Tab-separated table of C-alpha atoms in Angstrom:
chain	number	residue	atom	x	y	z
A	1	UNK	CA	5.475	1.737	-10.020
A	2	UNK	CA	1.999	1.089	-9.048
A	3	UNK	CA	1.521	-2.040	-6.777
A	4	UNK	CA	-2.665	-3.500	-6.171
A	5	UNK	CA	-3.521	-4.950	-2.713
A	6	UNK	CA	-4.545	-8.431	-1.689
A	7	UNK	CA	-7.072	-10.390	-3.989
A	8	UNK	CA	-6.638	-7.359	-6.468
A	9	UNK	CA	-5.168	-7.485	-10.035
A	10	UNK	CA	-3.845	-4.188	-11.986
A	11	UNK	CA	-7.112	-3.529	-13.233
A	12	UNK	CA	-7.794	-1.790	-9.805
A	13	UNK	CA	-4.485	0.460	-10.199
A	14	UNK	CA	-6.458	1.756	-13.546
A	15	UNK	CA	-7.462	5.241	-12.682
A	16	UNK	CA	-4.720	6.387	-10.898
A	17	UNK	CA	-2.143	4.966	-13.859
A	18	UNK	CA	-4.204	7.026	-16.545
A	19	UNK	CA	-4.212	10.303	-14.036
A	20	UNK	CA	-0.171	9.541	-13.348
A	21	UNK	CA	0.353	9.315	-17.371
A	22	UNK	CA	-1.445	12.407	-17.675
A	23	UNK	CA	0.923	14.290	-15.156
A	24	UNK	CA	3.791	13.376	-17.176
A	25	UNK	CA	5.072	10.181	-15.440
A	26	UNK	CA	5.800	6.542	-16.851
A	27	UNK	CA	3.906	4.291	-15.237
A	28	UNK	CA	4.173	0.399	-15.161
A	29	UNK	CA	1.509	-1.274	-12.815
A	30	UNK	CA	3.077	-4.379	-11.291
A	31	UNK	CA	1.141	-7.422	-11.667
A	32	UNK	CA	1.267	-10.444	-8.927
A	33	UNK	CA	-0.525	-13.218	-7.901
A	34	UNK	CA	-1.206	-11.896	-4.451
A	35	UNK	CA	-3.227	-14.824	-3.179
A	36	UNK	CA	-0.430	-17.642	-3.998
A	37	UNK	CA	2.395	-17.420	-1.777
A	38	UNK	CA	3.900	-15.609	0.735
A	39	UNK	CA	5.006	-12.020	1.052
A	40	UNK	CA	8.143	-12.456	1.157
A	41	UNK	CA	8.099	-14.655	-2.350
A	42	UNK	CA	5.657	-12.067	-3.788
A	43	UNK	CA	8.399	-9.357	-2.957
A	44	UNK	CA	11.351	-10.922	-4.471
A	45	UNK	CA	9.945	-12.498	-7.467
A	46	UNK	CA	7.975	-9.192	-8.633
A	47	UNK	CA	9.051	-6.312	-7.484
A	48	UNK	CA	12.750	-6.483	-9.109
A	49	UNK	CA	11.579	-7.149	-12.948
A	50	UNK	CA	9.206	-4.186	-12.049
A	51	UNK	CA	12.344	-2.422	-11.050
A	52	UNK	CA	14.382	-3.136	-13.792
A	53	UNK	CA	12.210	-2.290	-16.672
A	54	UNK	CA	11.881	1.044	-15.034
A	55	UNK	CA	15.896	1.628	-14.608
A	56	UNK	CA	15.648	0.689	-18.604
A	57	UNK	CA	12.723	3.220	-19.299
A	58	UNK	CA	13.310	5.948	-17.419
A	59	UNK	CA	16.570	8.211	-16.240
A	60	UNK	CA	14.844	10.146	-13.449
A	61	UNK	CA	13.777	9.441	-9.783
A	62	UNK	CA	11.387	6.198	-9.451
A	63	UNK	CA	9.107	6.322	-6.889
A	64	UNK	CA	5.963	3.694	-5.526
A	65	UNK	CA	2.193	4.376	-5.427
A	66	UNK	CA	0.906	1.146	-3.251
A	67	UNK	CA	-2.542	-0.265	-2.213
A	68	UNK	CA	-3.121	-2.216	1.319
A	69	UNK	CA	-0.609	-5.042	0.755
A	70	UNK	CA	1.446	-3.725	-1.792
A	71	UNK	CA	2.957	-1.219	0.746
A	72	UNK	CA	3.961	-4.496	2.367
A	73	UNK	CA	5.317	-5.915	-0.043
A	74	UNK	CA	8.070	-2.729	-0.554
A	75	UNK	CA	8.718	-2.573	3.082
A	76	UNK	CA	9.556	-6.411	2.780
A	77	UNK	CA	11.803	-5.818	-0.424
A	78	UNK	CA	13.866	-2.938	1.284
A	79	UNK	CA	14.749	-4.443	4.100
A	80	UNK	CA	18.191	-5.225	2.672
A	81	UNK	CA	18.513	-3.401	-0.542
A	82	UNK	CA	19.043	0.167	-1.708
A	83	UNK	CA	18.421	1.437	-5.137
A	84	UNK	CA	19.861	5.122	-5.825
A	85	UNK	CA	17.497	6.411	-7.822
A	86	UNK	CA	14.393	5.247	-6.242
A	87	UNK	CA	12.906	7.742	-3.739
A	88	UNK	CA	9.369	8.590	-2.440
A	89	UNK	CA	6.502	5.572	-1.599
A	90	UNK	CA	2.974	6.156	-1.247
A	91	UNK	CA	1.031	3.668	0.616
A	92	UNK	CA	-3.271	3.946	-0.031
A	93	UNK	CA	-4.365	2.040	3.137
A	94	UNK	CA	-1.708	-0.201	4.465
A	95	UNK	CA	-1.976	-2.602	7.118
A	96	UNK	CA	1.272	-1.107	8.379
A	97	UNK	CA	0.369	-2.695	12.031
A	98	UNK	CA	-1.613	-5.592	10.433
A	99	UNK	CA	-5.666	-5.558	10.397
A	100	UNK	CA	-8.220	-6.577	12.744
A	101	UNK	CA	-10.001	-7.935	10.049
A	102	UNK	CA	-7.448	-10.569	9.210
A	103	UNK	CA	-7.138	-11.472	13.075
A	104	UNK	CA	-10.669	-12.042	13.196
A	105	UNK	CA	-10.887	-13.987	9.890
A	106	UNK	CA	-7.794	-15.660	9.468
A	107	UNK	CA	-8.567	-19.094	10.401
A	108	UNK	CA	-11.690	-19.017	8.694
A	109	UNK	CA	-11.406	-21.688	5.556
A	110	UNK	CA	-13.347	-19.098	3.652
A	111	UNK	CA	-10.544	-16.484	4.123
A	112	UNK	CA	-7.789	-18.579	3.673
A	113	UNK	CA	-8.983	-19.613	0.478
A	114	UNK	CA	-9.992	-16.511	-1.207
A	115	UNK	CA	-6.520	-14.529	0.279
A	116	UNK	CA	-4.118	-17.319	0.674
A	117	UNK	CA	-0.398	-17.181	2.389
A	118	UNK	CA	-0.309	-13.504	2.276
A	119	UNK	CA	-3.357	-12.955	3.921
A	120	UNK	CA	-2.574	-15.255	7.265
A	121	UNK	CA	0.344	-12.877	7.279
A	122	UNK	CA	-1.855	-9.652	7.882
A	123	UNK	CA	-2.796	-9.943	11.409
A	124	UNK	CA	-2.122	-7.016	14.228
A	125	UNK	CA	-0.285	-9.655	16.453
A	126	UNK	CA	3.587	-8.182	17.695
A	127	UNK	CA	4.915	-11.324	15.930
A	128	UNK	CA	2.999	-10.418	12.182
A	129	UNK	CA	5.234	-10.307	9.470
A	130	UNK	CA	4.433	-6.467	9.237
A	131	UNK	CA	5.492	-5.814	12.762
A	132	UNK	CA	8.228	-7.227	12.458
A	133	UNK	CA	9.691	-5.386	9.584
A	134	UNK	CA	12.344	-2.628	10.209
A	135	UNK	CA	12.197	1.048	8.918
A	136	UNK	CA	12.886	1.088	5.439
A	137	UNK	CA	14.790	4.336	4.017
A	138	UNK	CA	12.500	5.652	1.911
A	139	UNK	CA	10.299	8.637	1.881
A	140	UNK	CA	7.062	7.199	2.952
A	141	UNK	CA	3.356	9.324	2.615
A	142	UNK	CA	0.184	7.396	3.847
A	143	UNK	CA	-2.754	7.855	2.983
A	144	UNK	CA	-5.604	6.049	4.552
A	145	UNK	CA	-9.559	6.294	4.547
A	146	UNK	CA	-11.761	6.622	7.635
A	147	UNK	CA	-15.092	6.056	5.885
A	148	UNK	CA	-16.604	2.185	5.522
A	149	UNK	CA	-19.439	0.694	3.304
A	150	UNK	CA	-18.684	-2.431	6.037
A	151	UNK	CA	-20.027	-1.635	8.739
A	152	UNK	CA	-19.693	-5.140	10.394
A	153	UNK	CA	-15.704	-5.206	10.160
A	154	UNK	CA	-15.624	-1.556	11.012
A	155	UNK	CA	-16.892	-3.398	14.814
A	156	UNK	CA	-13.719	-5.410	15.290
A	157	UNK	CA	-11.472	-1.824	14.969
A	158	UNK	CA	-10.873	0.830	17.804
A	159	UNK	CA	-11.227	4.079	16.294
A	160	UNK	CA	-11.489	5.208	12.821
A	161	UNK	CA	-10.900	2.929	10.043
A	162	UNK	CA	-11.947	2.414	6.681
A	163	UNK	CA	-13.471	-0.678	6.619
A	164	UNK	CA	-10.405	-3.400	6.781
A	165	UNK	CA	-7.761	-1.597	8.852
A	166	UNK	CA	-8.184	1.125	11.397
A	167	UNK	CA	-6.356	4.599	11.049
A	168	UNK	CA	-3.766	3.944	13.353
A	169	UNK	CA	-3.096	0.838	12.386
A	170	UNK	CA	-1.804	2.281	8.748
A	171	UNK	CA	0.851	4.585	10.521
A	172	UNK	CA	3.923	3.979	9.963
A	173	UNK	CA	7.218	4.846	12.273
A	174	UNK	CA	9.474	6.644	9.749
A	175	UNK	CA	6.718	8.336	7.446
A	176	UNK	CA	7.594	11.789	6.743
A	177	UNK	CA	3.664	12.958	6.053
A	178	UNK	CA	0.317	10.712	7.038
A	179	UNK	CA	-3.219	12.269	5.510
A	180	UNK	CA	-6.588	10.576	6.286
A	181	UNK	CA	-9.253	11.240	3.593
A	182	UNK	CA	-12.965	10.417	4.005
A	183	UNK	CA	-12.611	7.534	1.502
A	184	UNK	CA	-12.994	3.383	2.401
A	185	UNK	CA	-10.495	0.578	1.718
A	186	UNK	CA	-11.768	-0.466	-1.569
A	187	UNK	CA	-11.897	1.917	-3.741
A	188	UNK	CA	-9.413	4.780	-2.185
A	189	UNK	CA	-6.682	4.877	-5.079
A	190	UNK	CA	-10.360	5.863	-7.306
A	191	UNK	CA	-10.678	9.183	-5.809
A	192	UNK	CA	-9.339	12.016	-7.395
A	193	UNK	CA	-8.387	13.497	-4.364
A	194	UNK	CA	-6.577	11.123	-3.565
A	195	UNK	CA	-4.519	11.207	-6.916
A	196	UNK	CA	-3.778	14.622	-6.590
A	197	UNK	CA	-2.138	14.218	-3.791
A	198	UNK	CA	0.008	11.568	-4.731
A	199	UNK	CA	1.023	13.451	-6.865
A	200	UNK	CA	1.699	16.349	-4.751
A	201	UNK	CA	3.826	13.913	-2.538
A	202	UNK	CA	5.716	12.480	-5.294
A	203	UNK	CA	6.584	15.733	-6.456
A	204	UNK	CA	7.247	17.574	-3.420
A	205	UNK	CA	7.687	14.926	-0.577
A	206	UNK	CA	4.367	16.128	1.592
A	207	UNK	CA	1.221	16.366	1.181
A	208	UNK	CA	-1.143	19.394	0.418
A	209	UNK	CA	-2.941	20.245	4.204
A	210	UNK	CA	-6.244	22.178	4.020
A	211	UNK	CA	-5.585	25.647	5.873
A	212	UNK	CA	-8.663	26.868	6.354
């Protein structure tokens, strides 16, 4: 199941579905209206039609491939439920710890308007929805960029980042691998490095290191 970020449709999960078909897997790209309501709503009102057509579809292992919020959302949706034959998650850059970008924009009308409930949800605060969350049992991979085309919201993060939430900041307590590509926020799920190791991780439950 492939699940977009914030302000995204599944036009942006595109690439990666075609390169995931190609590999052999059924894909269904999970469409939500991100910017509408909270993310707790978002999680129980999409995620388990998504879930069902793929108990229908398939017999073998289901697994996520996430963008930014959509890792959220999962985290949200496990937090009291356990399906057997789902497995392995990979998050593309989640705001795992929230984003600095969101604490710096979130009262601004502007944001709130263009990335609604979920967004004022996002922030790096201890009491943010995605602090709050406990560990899900799932395997989790992240993979998260530390190259930005925005160079102005790269300012408000500590560290590396990738343009809307820093490298550390997309960690996540009970991942079993963590991989940080030379990619931005935007576009990472685009990069076919990127896809081949989600599908390494799906497969195998790590990533591929470099061992040179």
């Amino acid at each position: 199941m492939l699940i977009h970020g914030l302000a995204r449709n599944t036009g942006s999960m595109f690439f990666i579905s075609r390169f995931l078909k190609q590999k052999n897997y059924w894909v269904v790209r999970v469409a939500y209206p991100s910017t509408d309501e909270s993310i707790e709503y978002l999680a129980e009102q999409y995620l388990p039609p998504a879930i069902k057509e793929c108990q229908k579809e398939t017999k073998g292992q289901i697994h996520f491939v996430t963008h930014s919020l959509g890792g959220i959302l999962v985290r949200q949706f496990f937090q009291d439920k356990s399906f057997p034959r789902i497995r392995r998650v990979v998050m593309l850059s989640p705001p795992n710890k929230g984003s600095e970008v969101s604490d710096f924009l979130k009262d601004s009308i502007l944001y709130r308007w263009l990335n609604g409930p979920a967004g004022q949800q996002l922030s790096t605060e201890s009491t943010s929805l995605p602090n709050q969350l406990k560990p899900i049992d799932l395997e989790v991979g992240v993979i998260t960029g530390n190259s930005s085309y925005e160079p102005w919201f790269s300012l408000l993060s500590e560290g590396e980042d990738d343009g809307k939430v820093s490298v550390e900041n997309a960690r996540l307590d009970e991942m079993v691998d963590f991989l940080v590509v030379p990619n931005n926020h935007t576009f990472i799920m685009n990069d076919s490095g990127v896809m081949k190791q989600v599908d390494q991780f799906l497969r195998n439950g790590h990533f591929e290191k470099d061992t040179e």
